[in-house]
Short mmCIF file of C-alpha atoms in Angstrom, two decimals:
data_model
loop_
_atom_site.label_atom_id
_atom_site.label_comp_id
_atom_site.label_asym_id
_atom_site.label_seq_id
_atom_site.Cartn_x
_atom_site.Cartn_y
_atom_site.Cartn_z
CA MET T 299 -21.43 2.02 -14.37
CA PHE T 300 -18.37 2.33 -16.56
CA ALA T 301 -16.96 5.71 -17.50
CA THR T 302 -13.84 6.73 -19.33
CA MET T 303 -12.11 9.96 -18.48
CA ASP T 304 -9.00 11.51 -19.94
CA THR T 305 -8.46 14.95 -18.53
CA HIS T 306 -4.80 14.84 -17.53
CA PHE T 307 -4.03 17.93 -19.56
CA THR T 308 -7.14 19.96 -18.76
CA GLY T 309 -7.23 19.96 -14.97
CA TYR T 310 -9.21 16.74 -14.45
CA GLU T 311 -12.57 18.43 -15.10
CA ALA T 312 -14.31 15.15 -15.99
CA HIS T 313 -13.12 13.52 -12.77
CA GLN T 314 -14.20 16.48 -10.66
CA ASP T 315 -17.59 16.75 -12.38
CA PHE T 316 -18.21 13.02 -11.93
CA VAL T 317 -17.38 13.16 -8.22
CA LEU T 318 -19.58 16.23 -7.75
CA LYS T 319 -22.55 14.76 -9.63
CA TYR T 320 -22.49 11.12 -8.55
CA ILE T 321 -20.87 11.22 -5.13
CA GLU T 322 -21.36 14.62 -3.55
CA GLN T 323 -24.78 15.37 -5.10
CA ASN T 324 -25.84 11.70 -5.25
CA PHE T 325 -27.41 12.16 -8.70
CA GLU T 326 -30.49 9.95 -9.17
CA GLY T 327 -29.61 8.07 -5.98
CA CYS T 328 -26.44 6.57 -7.46
CA LYS T 329 -24.11 4.96 -4.95
CA VAL T 330 -20.50 4.66 -6.09
CA LEU T 331 -19.08 1.62 -4.29
CA VAL T 332 -15.54 1.52 -5.69
CA ASN T 333 -13.44 3.27 -8.32
CA VAL T 334 -11.37 1.02 -10.57
CA ALA T 335 -8.81 2.91 -12.64
CA ILE T 336 -6.28 1.61 -15.17
CA GLU T 337 -3.46 3.86 -16.36
CA HIS T 338 -0.26 3.42 -18.29
CA ILE T 339 0.13 -0.12 -19.52
CA ALA T 340 3.63 0.84 -20.50
CA ARG T 341 6.81 -0.72 -21.76
CA ALA T 342 9.86 -0.35 -19.54
CA ALA T 343 12.56 2.05 -20.61
CA ARG T 344 15.92 3.33 -19.46
CA ILE T 345 18.37 6.01 -20.44
CA ASP T 346 21.61 4.74 -22.00
CA GLU T 347 24.25 7.31 -22.94
CA GLY T 348 21.57 10.01 -23.11
CA ASN T 349 19.20 7.98 -25.27
CA LEU T 350 15.87 6.45 -24.36
CA VAL T 351 16.04 2.67 -24.74
CA VAL T 352 12.64 0.97 -24.69
CA GLU T 353 12.52 -2.61 -23.43
CA ASP T 354 10.25 -5.48 -24.44
CA SER T 355 9.16 -5.91 -20.84
CA PRO T 356 6.48 -4.15 -18.81
CA GLU T 357 7.25 -1.07 -16.77
CA PRO T 358 6.96 -1.89 -13.05
CA ARG T 359 3.36 -1.30 -12.01
CA LEU T 360 1.40 -0.77 -8.82
CA ILE T 361 -2.15 -1.28 -7.77
CA LEU T 362 -2.84 1.31 -5.11
CA THR T 363 -5.88 0.43 -3.02
CA ASN T 364 -7.70 1.28 0.18
CA THR T 365 -9.99 -1.72 0.09
CA GLY T 366 -10.57 -4.40 2.68
CA PRO T 367 -8.91 -7.82 3.03
CA ARG T 368 -11.46 -9.71 0.90
CA VAL T 369 -10.91 -7.32 -2.01
CA HIS T 370 -7.13 -7.66 -1.58
CA GLU T 371 -7.57 -11.43 -1.99
CA ILE T 372 -9.54 -10.85 -5.20
CA ILE T 373 -6.90 -8.48 -6.57
CA ASN T 374 -4.02 -10.81 -5.71
CA ALA T 375 -5.76 -13.80 -7.30
CA ALA T 376 -6.47 -11.87 -10.50
CA ILE T 377 -2.91 -10.58 -10.94
CA GLU T 378 -0.94 -13.61 -9.76
CA ASP T 379 0.34 -14.36 -13.27
CA LEU T 380 1.08 -10.75 -14.25
CA PRO T 381 4.75 -9.72 -14.19
CA ALA T 382 6.20 -6.60 -12.57
CA ILE T 383 3.20 -5.71 -10.41
CA ALA T 384 2.69 -5.08 -6.71
CA VAL T 385 -0.35 -4.22 -4.60
CA VAL T 386 0.27 -1.29 -2.25
CA PRO T 387 -2.16 -0.08 0.42
CA THR T 388 -2.78 3.66 0.15
CA ASP T 389 -2.11 4.19 3.84
CA VAL T 390 1.64 3.64 3.28
CA LEU T 391 1.89 6.58 0.87
CA PRO T 392 3.75 9.66 2.11
CA SER T 393 0.93 11.98 1.03
CA GLU T 394 -2.81 12.12 1.55
CA GLU T 395 -3.16 12.48 -2.21
CA LEU T 396 -3.19 9.54 -4.57
CA PRO T 397 -0.80 10.00 -7.52
CA THR T 398 -3.33 8.52 -9.97
CA ASP T 399 -6.52 9.40 -11.79
CA ALA T 400 -8.44 7.90 -8.87
CA ASP T 401 -7.43 10.72 -6.51
CA PHE T 402 -10.68 12.71 -6.66
CA PHE T 403 -12.65 9.56 -5.81
CA TYR T 404 -10.16 8.71 -3.07
CA GLN T 405 -10.48 12.22 -1.62
CA ALA T 406 -14.27 11.80 -1.66
CA GLY T 407 -13.94 8.66 0.49
CA ILE T 408 -14.58 6.10 -2.24
CA PRO T 409 -12.57 2.86 -2.12
CA VAL T 410 -10.15 2.67 -5.05
CA ILE T 411 -8.31 0.03 -7.03
CA SER T 412 -5.88 2.05 -9.10
CA PHE T 413 -3.43 0.47 -11.56
CA ILE T 414 -0.52 2.72 -12.50
CA SER T 415 2.99 2.75 -13.82
CA ALA T 416 5.28 5.71 -14.20
CA PRO T 417 7.70 5.22 -17.06
CA ILE T 418 10.48 7.78 -17.37
CA TYR T 419 8.98 9.03 -20.64
CA LEU T 420 5.53 9.74 -19.13
CA TYR T 421 4.05 13.04 -20.41
CA ASP T 422 7.10 13.61 -22.60
CA GLN T 423 7.26 13.91 -26.38
CA ALA T 424 8.63 10.37 -26.31
CA ASP T 425 5.35 9.17 -24.73
CA THR T 426 3.90 7.76 -27.94
CA LEU T 427 1.69 4.80 -28.81
CA ASP T 428 4.68 2.56 -29.52
CA LYS T 429 5.42 2.67 -25.77
CA VAL T 430 2.19 0.85 -24.91
CA ASP T 431 2.99 -2.67 -23.78
CA GLU T 432 0.66 -4.43 -26.20
CA SER T 433 1.60 -7.82 -24.75
CA GLN T 434 0.01 -6.74 -21.45
CA LEU T 435 -3.21 -5.19 -22.77
CA GLY T 436 -5.05 -8.53 -22.82
CA PRO T 437 -3.75 -9.95 -19.54
CA VAL T 438 -4.34 -6.70 -17.62
CA SER T 439 -7.84 -6.40 -19.12
CA VAL T 440 -8.67 -9.97 -18.14
CA ALA T 441 -7.33 -9.46 -14.61
CA PHE T 442 -9.41 -6.32 -14.12
CA ALA T 443 -12.50 -7.95 -15.61
CA GLU T 444 -12.05 -10.70 -13.00
CA ILE T 445 -11.59 -8.13 -10.23
CA ILE T 446 -14.74 -6.27 -11.26
CA ARG T 447 -16.72 -9.51 -11.61
CA ASP T 448 -15.60 -10.75 -8.19
CA LEU T 449 -16.34 -7.42 -6.49
CA GLY T 450 -19.97 -8.37 -7.01
CA LEU T 451 -19.47 -11.20 -4.52
CA VAL T 452 -18.22 -8.90 -1.76
CA PRO T 453 -20.75 -7.37 0.64
CA ARG T 454 -20.70 -3.55 0.48
CA GLU T 455 -19.44 -3.23 4.02
CA ASP T 456 -16.42 -5.42 3.19
CA ILE T 457 -15.26 -3.41 0.16
CA SER T 458 -13.82 -0.54 2.18
CA GLN T 459 -10.70 -0.85 4.25
CA PRO T 460 -11.70 -1.03 7.90
CA THR T 461 -10.87 2.08 9.89
CA ASP T 462 -9.29 1.92 13.32
#
């Protein structure tokens, strides 16, 4: 199932409703195996003498994930040619919350693969369409299509990060 949700500015109602319906209430027997989220394919920027200067390079990005080793291999293979990106296990974060749109799924115990960047202009009036890193839209889309395709090769029990 693929769903798009954009409720940053309205309290994440769509995310919460989805988790309630498809995870907590198990609507029509649906089993959510993993949440894949892509946010902010952004151009890098800096402040120079009080002015925002937008670069022609991608903003540093992270993939936050709590998946198992086989899924990490899939992620790393798919992104090996993408610049300015790192894979970070969620268990190294200083909070039990995930600072991405995948948080409600993460809190519900669903494995996540969450792509994010946090440019300095995020949620500011300067956060306009010209800040999208168009050069990365194709490569990031291809990488995530490969990740999603290859997740189909991973047994369910190997998607989640093993617990101690």
